Amino acid sequence: MSRTFSVLSANAREAAESLRRARLRTVLGLVGVMIGISSVIAMVSLGEIAREQARKQFEALGTDIVVVRKAVGSGAKAIDLPNALQVAAAVPSITEAAPRISGRGTFRFAGRKVGGGAVQGVTRSFASVNRLTLQEGRFISDLDADRYWCVVGAGVAEAMRGAGADRLAGSLLEVDEVLFTVVGVLDGKEESYALPVQVNANKSIFVPITTAQRIAPDPGVEVIIARSGAGVHYEAAVADIRSYFRRRAPDLGLDIVTAKELVARMEAQMGIFTLLLGAVGSISLIVGGIGIMNIMLVSVAERRAEIAIRRALGARQRDIRSQFLIESVILTIIGGMLGIALGLAATWTICRFTDWDFLISGLSVASGLGTAAAVGLFFGFQPAHQASRLDPIAGLQGK
Amino acid sequence: MLKLTGIRRSYRIGPVTTEILRGVDLEVHAGDLMSIMGPSGSGKTTLMNIVGLLDRPTSGACILDGRDVSGLRDDELSALRNRHIGFVFQSFHLLPQLTALENVCLPLVYRGAGRPEMRRHAQAILERVGMAERTGHRPDQLSGGQKQRVAIARALVGEPALLLADEPTGALDADTAGEVMALLRQLNAERGITILIITHDPSVAGQCARQTRIRDGRLFEPKAAAADGA
Ligand SMILES: Nc1ncnc2c1ncn2[C@@H]1O[C@H](COP(=O)(O)OP(=O)(O)OP(=O)(O)O)[C@@H](O)[C@H]1O
Ligand SMILES: [Mg+2]
């Protein structure tokens, strides 16, 4: 057996024993490292979970989505419906565009109130752009212009059934004293909050956009939700839309947001967030490390006689150094393991409250352990070095 | 096996330099049982530290097994201590957290022995010093004489050529001191271990074949074997 291995394994055994004996001091020393590691773990995991969560939302929605609005303070009154309707045809980088004119109303069925919400004037493409699917009937079509026909969201449909409707398609829905014939019923749809446009399909009804133009208080196009073609960079799509509208409506200012841009912006924010949280964790680690260093210095001072005896029996300086280094690394790794448990517990709790999907990030656990060991090595080095340089004669004489 | 020539050791405290050893000459032969006596503060421990390679003389040569140790690096001195020298101290200097057996294993740890081999050796040597029954005891569970036996076992486990004992009986009562001295003499006789004993006690010195005294920084060896008391 090699001498180094023999000495190291003996050192490890004795270090564990020595830490077990100095119980209170050990625990106090662990607290700092534990908190440091746990904050790093919680922070890194939360960052990863939040990013994953946002990514899932965008994935359901598609990252090719582009939202066009009239800019606040723009000279023009609104986006013109004819211009809006031609976006998909006229702008090559846009494959689909769904303009919307919005109003609100109270819905009644058979004289009973069945809810109230958005009355969204849309075209055929609105369903595909927003991934809306039907459980019954059909969606608004381009041949429905000016008709008082509507497609109801799942929530509204539920309420109508509750009010006694057995077949929804063909039944009449009264919207602020105007009668609409139901032509379709949407499936339930979870709202995505990642984008700056709300569809809120479940509690809304959808009517032909030209109909909405007549009954809505503001007949201008409120928003165009579009999708860019495959492989189109979001900046190109934005530029194309702008130049299209510049030709048609020169004094119209536009506010265009793309999902890809949001993803990029959010990822940058997450990066900063993670970095910031990491910094906070590092500060607690430094504080914890200094605590460890202090404990080790006390331990070295208390064990001067022991060090001297070991030196007299043939321990080399590096044997003494490794003994104390192993001790501080064991200390910080134990602290690190407790910190990982604590950090994951905190992450899990936060996930429960925010309804996020908890996941254990292997990277954060591994880096937590690695960091703990590194803290032990770094802050243990000076005390261990000091121990190795003690004068054995002074130690033996108890000076 | 050990030859000291012209060993000087001085300490400087502030501007004052005090020379404790002023040219010690000593030749120790293999198998010697030798005592060093001298008044307190005369430099006995200082000399032992030099012989034990824990300290370096200010000048003079220390030759161990034909090898001048003055130019050796710290690691080499550690290795030499580990292989060739066993220490026994007045206050035992056992590690309180380790059992008797583990204490005895220590020199072998630093030699890089395997664990089973280490324990076997330690067990055997503890049996030899009459401590077979108490290998699992910690030092605070042992009497003074028992502690010193364990310490002697620890000094011997690595089979050193030279055993240095600084007042090995200083903390023991007369009976126990007698037992420890008897053990050291047996080890010297049976195994031919060279033993250097520092003592205040003339009766201890009287049991040694060679007796020396340290005075005024020099070592004297009265030709007559009979000691005339301190
Ligand atoms: N590190 C040191 N610095 C300065 N002086 C020292 C040092 N170590 C020892 N001395 C001095 O050297 C002298 C001899 O000390 P040493 O310990 O060798 O005496 P000793 O003969 O072993 O005495 P005792 O019988 O009391 O153990 C003493 O006067 C002591 O004060
Ligand atoms: Mg002394």
Tab-separated table of N, CA and C in Angstrom, chain A residues 98-186:
chain	number	residue	atom	x	y	z
A	98	ALA	N	-54.012	37.410	-37.642
A	98	ALA	CA	-55.379	37.427	-37.129
A	98	ALA	C	-55.641	38.746	-36.433
A	99	PRO	N	-56.300	39.695	-37.113
A	99	PRO	CA	-56.643	40.952	-36.457
A	99	PRO	C	-57.819	40.737	-35.510
A	100	ARG	N	-57.945	41.625	-34.558
A	100	ARG	CA	-59.039	41.486	-33.594
A	100	ARG	C	-59.594	42.861	-33.268
A	101	ILE	N	-60.933	42.941	-33.229
A	101	ILE	CA	-61.604	44.139	-32.738
A	101	ILE	C	-62.348	43.703	-31.487
A	102	SER	N	-62.111	44.406	-30.382
A	102	SER	CA	-62.634	43.906	-29.115
A	102	SER	C	-63.735	44.775	-28.553
A	103	GLY	N	-64.731	44.101	-28.027
A	103	GLY	CA	-65.755	44.777	-27.255
A	103	GLY	C	-66.058	43.923	-26.043
A	104	ARG	N	-67.020	44.376	-25.253
A	104	ARG	CA	-67.409	43.566	-24.096
A	104	ARG	C	-68.914	43.464	-24.062
A	105	GLY	N	-69.391	42.473	-23.403
A	105	GLY	CA	-70.835	42.371	-23.326
A	105	GLY	C	-71.261	41.409	-22.238
A	106	THR	N	-72.563	41.458	-21.956
A	106	THR	CA	-73.146	40.508	-21.018
A	106	THR	C	-73.925	39.490	-21.841
A	107	PHE	N	-73.733	38.222	-21.499
A	107	PHE	CA	-74.354	37.165	-22.311
A	107	PHE	C	-75.585	36.621	-21.594
A	108	ARG	N	-76.673	36.493	-22.364
A	108	ARG	CA	-77.885	35.894	-21.794
A	108	ARG	C	-78.338	34.768	-22.684
A	109	PHE	N	-78.840	33.730	-22.035
A	109	PHE	CA	-79.411	32.621	-22.792
A	109	PHE	C	-80.790	32.332	-22.214
A	110	ALA	N	-81.755	32.296	-23.077
A	110	ALA	CA	-83.140	32.039	-22.662
A	110	ALA	C	-83.528	32.959	-21.515
A	111	GLY	N	-83.063	34.201	-21.602
A	111	GLY	CA	-83.439	35.190	-20.598
A	111	GLY	C	-82.605	35.126	-19.329
A	112	ARG	N	-81.694	34.123	-19.220
A	112	ARG	CA	-80.869	34.038	-18.002
A	112	ARG	C	-79.440	34.443	-18.317
A	113	LYS	N	-78.866	35.150	-17.395
A	113	LYS	CA	-77.495	35.595	-17.597
A	113	LYS	C	-76.556	34.384	-17.546
A	114	VAL	N	-75.730	34.261	-18.568
A	114	VAL	CA	-74.795	33.131	-18.576
A	114	VAL	C	-73.353	33.624	-18.608
A	115	GLY	N	-73.133	34.820	-18.145
A	115	GLY	CA	-71.759	35.310	-18.069
A	115	GLY	C	-71.606	36.601	-18.826
A	116	GLY	N	-70.406	37.134	-18.752
A	116	GLY	CA	-70.098	38.360	-19.463
A	116	GLY	C	-68.630	38.369	-19.742
A	117	GLY	N	-68.210	38.996	-20.822
A	117	GLY	CA	-66.792	39.015	-21.101
A	117	GLY	C	-66.543	39.632	-22.447
A	118	ALA	N	-65.421	39.234	-23.021
A	118	ALA	CA	-64.995	39.859	-24.263
A	118	ALA	C	-65.852	39.354	-25.422
A	119	VAL	N	-66.195	40.308	-26.277
A	119	VAL	CA	-66.792	39.962	-27.564
A	119	VAL	C	-65.698	40.250	-28.579
A	120	GLN	N	-65.089	39.196	-29.121
A	120	GLN	CA	-63.908	39.390	-29.947
A	120	GLN	C	-64.279	39.222	-31.414
A	121	GLY	N	-64.067	40.325	-32.145
A	121	GLY	CA	-64.311	40.268	-33.570
A	121	GLY	C	-63.075	39.731	-34.263
A	122	VAL	N	-63.229	38.579	-34.936
A	122	VAL	CA	-62.045	37.916	-35.485
A	122	VAL	C	-62.316	37.397	-36.891
A	123	THR	N	-61.258	36.922	-37.514
A	123	THR	CA	-61.390	36.264	-38.811
A	123	THR	C	-61.106	34.782	-38.637
A	124	ARG	N	-61.193	34.038	-39.745
A	124	ARG	CA	-61.002	32.598	-39.698
A	124	ARG	C	-59.642	32.213	-39.102
A	125	SER	N	-58.629	33.018	-39.453
A	125	SER	CA	-57.277	32.635	-39.046
A	125	SER	C	-57.036	32.750	-37.542
A	126	PHE	N	-57.938	33.445	-36.833
A	126	PHE	CA	-57.716	33.632	-35.392
A	126	PHE	C	-57.605	32.293	-34.663
A	127	ALA	N	-58.410	31.325	-35.090
A	127	ALA	CA	-58.400	30.020	-34.414
A	127	ALA	C	-57.055	29.328	-34.593
A	128	SER	N	-56.550	29.314	-35.822
A	128	SER	CA	-55.294	28.595	-36.039
A	128	SER	C	-54.112	29.346	-35.432
A	129	VAL	N	-54.122	30.674	-35.553
A	129	VAL	CA	-53.012	31.442	-34.981
A	129	VAL	C	-52.921	31.198	-33.470
A	130	ASN	N	-54.058	31.134	-32.801
A	130	ASN	CA	-54.048	30.979	-31.344
A	130	ASN	C	-54.254	29.539	-30.885
A	131	ARG	N	-54.216	28.601	-31.846
A	131	ARG	CA	-54.353	27.180	-31.529
A	131	ARG	C	-55.655	26.889	-30.783
A	132	LEU	N	-56.728	27.470	-31.280
A	132	LEU	CA	-58.031	27.194	-30.667
A	132	LEU	C	-58.666	26.024	-31.412
A	133	THR	N	-59.278	25.117	-30.665
A	133	THR	CA	-59.928	23.968	-31.315
A	133	THR	C	-61.391	23.917	-30.901
A	134	LEU	N	-62.180	23.229	-31.702
A	134	LEU	CA	-63.634	23.237	-31.506
A	134	LEU	C	-64.119	21.919	-30.944
A	135	GLN	N	-65.053	21.998	-30.036
A	135	GLN	CA	-65.686	20.760	-29.582
A	135	GLN	C	-66.996	20.528	-30.323
A	136	GLU	N	-67.482	21.540	-30.979
A	136	GLU	CA	-68.781	21.418	-31.650
A	136	GLU	C	-68.862	22.507	-32.712
A	137	GLY	N	-69.479	22.223	-33.830
A	137	GLY	CA	-69.738	23.231	-34.854
A	137	GLY	C	-68.486	23.651	-35.587
A	138	ARG	N	-68.423	24.922	-35.958
A	138	ARG	CA	-67.296	25.425	-36.725
A	138	ARG	C	-66.873	26.780	-36.177
A	139	PHE	N	-65.714	27.270	-36.686
A	139	PHE	CA	-65.264	28.581	-36.227
A	139	PHE	C	-65.838	29.642	-37.169
A	140	ILE	N	-65.608	30.906	-36.840
A	140	ILE	CA	-65.987	32.014	-37.715
A	140	ILE	C	-65.273	31.822	-39.062
A	141	SER	N	-66.015	32.016	-40.156
A	141	SER	CA	-65.358	31.893	-41.462
A	141	SER	C	-65.355	33.239	-42.160
A	142	ASP	N	-64.595	33.300	-43.227
A	142	ASP	CA	-64.499	34.587	-43.921
A	142	ASP	C	-65.777	34.916	-44.689
A	143	LEU	N	-66.669	33.941	-44.787
A	143	LEU	CA	-67.940	34.196	-45.484
A	143	LEU	C	-69.020	34.683	-44.524
A	144	ASP	N	-68.640	34.820	-43.250
A	144	ASP	CA	-69.639	35.192	-42.247
A	144	ASP	C	-69.766	36.702	-42.081
A	145	ALA	N	-69.110	37.481	-42.944
A	145	ALA	CA	-69.042	38.930	-42.770
A	145	ALA	C	-70.408	39.513	-42.417
A	146	ASP	N	-70.409	40.365	-41.421
A	146	ASP	CA	-71.592	41.110	-40.987
A	146	ASP	C	-72.696	40.247	-40.365
A	147	ARG	N	-72.458	38.954	-40.274
A	147	ARG	CA	-73.516	38.109	-39.711
A	147	ARG	C	-73.494	38.188	-38.197
A	148	TYR	N	-74.633	37.944	-37.603
A	148	TYR	CA	-74.700	37.908	-36.152
A	148	TYR	C	-74.584	36.463	-35.697
A	149	TRP	N	-73.455	35.923	-36.024
A	149	TRP	CA	-73.139	34.561	-35.626
A	149	TRP	C	-71.974	34.592	-34.643
A	150	CYS	N	-71.948	33.624	-33.768
A	150	CYS	CA	-70.833	33.633	-32.809
A	150	CYS	C	-70.352	32.223	-32.487
A	151	VAL	N	-69.095	32.171	-32.053
A	151	VAL	CA	-68.522	30.937	-31.509
A	151	VAL	C	-68.295	31.199	-30.022
A	152	VAL	N	-68.737	30.272	-29.152
A	152	VAL	CA	-68.622	30.556	-27.720
A	152	VAL	C	-67.459	29.771	-27.111
A	153	GLY	N	-66.852	30.409	-26.112
A	153	GLY	CA	-65.769	29.752	-25.381
A	153	GLY	C	-66.318	28.648	-24.486
A	154	ALA	N	-65.448	27.754	-24.012
A	154	ALA	CA	-65.868	26.590	-23.238
A	154	ALA	C	-66.609	26.985	-21.962
A	155	GLY	N	-66.154	28.078	-21.321
A	155	GLY	CA	-66.782	28.505	-20.079
A	155	GLY	C	-68.202	28.995	-20.325
A	156	VAL	N	-68.359	29.789	-21.402
A	156	VAL	CA	-69.680	30.315	-21.735
A	156	VAL	C	-70.605	29.158	-22.091
A	157	ALA	N	-70.056	28.192	-22.847
A	157	ALA	CA	-70.853	27.041	-23.255
A	157	ALA	C	-71.335	26.270	-22.030
A	158	GLU	N	-70.460	26.118	-21.075
A	158	GLU	CA	-70.803	25.412	-19.838
A	158	GLU	C	-71.976	26.103	-19.154
A	159	ALA	N	-71.880	27.436	-19.076
A	159	ALA	CA	-72.936	28.205	-18.416
A	159	ALA	C	-74.253	28.070	-19.186
A	160	MET	N	-74.164	28.046	-20.519
A	160	MET	CA	-75.392	27.911	-21.315
A	160	MET	C	-76.027	26.552	-21.071
A	161	ARG	N	-75.198	25.538	-21.000
A	161	ARG	CA	-75.748	24.212	-20.706
A	161	ARG	C	-76.394	24.213	-19.340
A	162	GLY	N	-75.744	24.886	-18.421
A	162	GLY	CA	-76.298	24.996	-17.081
A	162	GLY	C	-77.657	25.700	-17.107
A	163	ALA	N	-77.833	26.572	-18.088
A	163	ALA	CA	-79.099	27.309	-18.178
A	163	ALA	C	-80.118	26.550	-19.015
A	164	GLY	N	-79.786	25.335	-19.401
A	164	GLY	CA	-80.785	24.497	-20.048
A	164	GLY	C	-80.587	24.255	-21.533
A	165	ALA	N	-79.482	24.714	-22.108
A	165	ALA	CA	-79.276	24.469	-23.535
A	165	ALA	C	-78.833	23.033	-23.739
A	166	ASP	N	-79.498	22.254	-24.572
A	166	ASP	CA	-79.002	20.898	-24.791
A	166	ASP	C	-78.203	20.810	-26.080
A	167	ARG	N	-78.582	21.545	-27.116
A	167	ARG	CA	-77.728	21.631	-28.296
A	167	ARG	C	-77.306	23.077	-28.433
A	168	LEU	N	-76.023	23.309	-28.433
A	168	LEU	CA	-75.586	24.701	-28.443
A	168	LEU	C	-75.600	25.267	-29.855
A	169	ALA	N	-75.058	24.489	-30.807
A	169	ALA	CA	-75.022	25.006	-32.163
A	169	ALA	C	-76.450	25.270	-32.628
A	170	GLY	N	-76.680	26.482	-33.085
A	170	GLY	CA	-78.006	26.851	-33.552
A	170	GLY	C	-78.833	27.580	-32.519
A	171	SER	N	-78.408	27.509	-31.257
A	171	SER	CA	-79.176	28.220	-30.250
A	171	SER	C	-78.816	29.709	-30.267
A	172	LEU	N	-79.653	30.491	-29.630
A	172	LEU	CA	-79.475	31.939	-29.686
A	172	LEU	C	-78.857	32.456	-28.403
A	173	LEU	N	-77.894	33.368	-28.568
A	173	LEU	CA	-77.253	33.993	-27.401
A	173	LEU	C	-77.475	35.486	-27.522
A	174	GLU	N	-77.937	36.069	-26.426
A	174	GLU	CA	-78.216	37.505	-26.450
A	174	GLU	C	-77.017	38.227	-25.855
A	175	VAL	N	-76.443	39.131	-26.644
A	175	VAL	CA	-75.287	39.882	-26.169
A	175	VAL	C	-75.660	41.354	-26.121
A	176	ASP	N	-75.877	41.861	-24.926
A	176	ASP	CA	-76.327	43.239	-24.761
A	176	ASP	C	-77.472	43.572	-25.726
A	177	GLU	N	-78.443	42.755	-25.659
A	177	GLU	CA	-79.688	42.957	-26.416
A	177	GLU	C	-79.562	42.712	-27.921
A	178	VAL	N	-78.437	42.203	-28.349
A	178	VAL	CA	-78.320	41.801	-29.754
A	178	VAL	C	-78.271	40.275	-29.781
A	179	LEU	N	-79.018	39.674	-30.683
A	179	LEU	CA	-79.096	38.221	-30.715
A	179	LEU	C	-78.058	37.643	-31.676
A	180	PHE	N	-77.344	36.656	-31.194
A	180	PHE	CA	-76.360	35.961	-32.018
A	180	PHE	C	-76.747	34.497	-32.108
A	181	THR	N	-76.479	33.895	-33.255
A	181	THR	CA	-76.699	32.463	-33.403
A	181	THR	C	-75.356	31.752	-33.177
A	182	VAL	N	-75.396	30.782	-32.298
A	182	VAL	CA	-74.156	30.056	-32.002
A	182	VAL	C	-73.859	29.100	-33.154
A	183	VAL	N	-72.625	29.206	-33.709
A	183	VAL	CA	-72.248	28.286	-34.781
A	183	VAL	C	-71.168	27.302	-34.344
A	184	GLY	N	-70.537	27.585	-33.236
A	184	GLY	CA	-69.480	26.671	-32.809
A	184	GLY	C	-69.165	26.837	-31.325
A	185	VAL	N	-68.570	25.808	-30.765
A	185	VAL	CA	-68.175	25.830	-29.351
A	185	VAL	C	-66.699	25.427	-29.255
A	186	LEU	N	-65.929	26.231	-28.553
A	186	LEU	CA	-64.485	25.959	-28.443
A	186	LEU	C	-64.194	24.946	-27.348
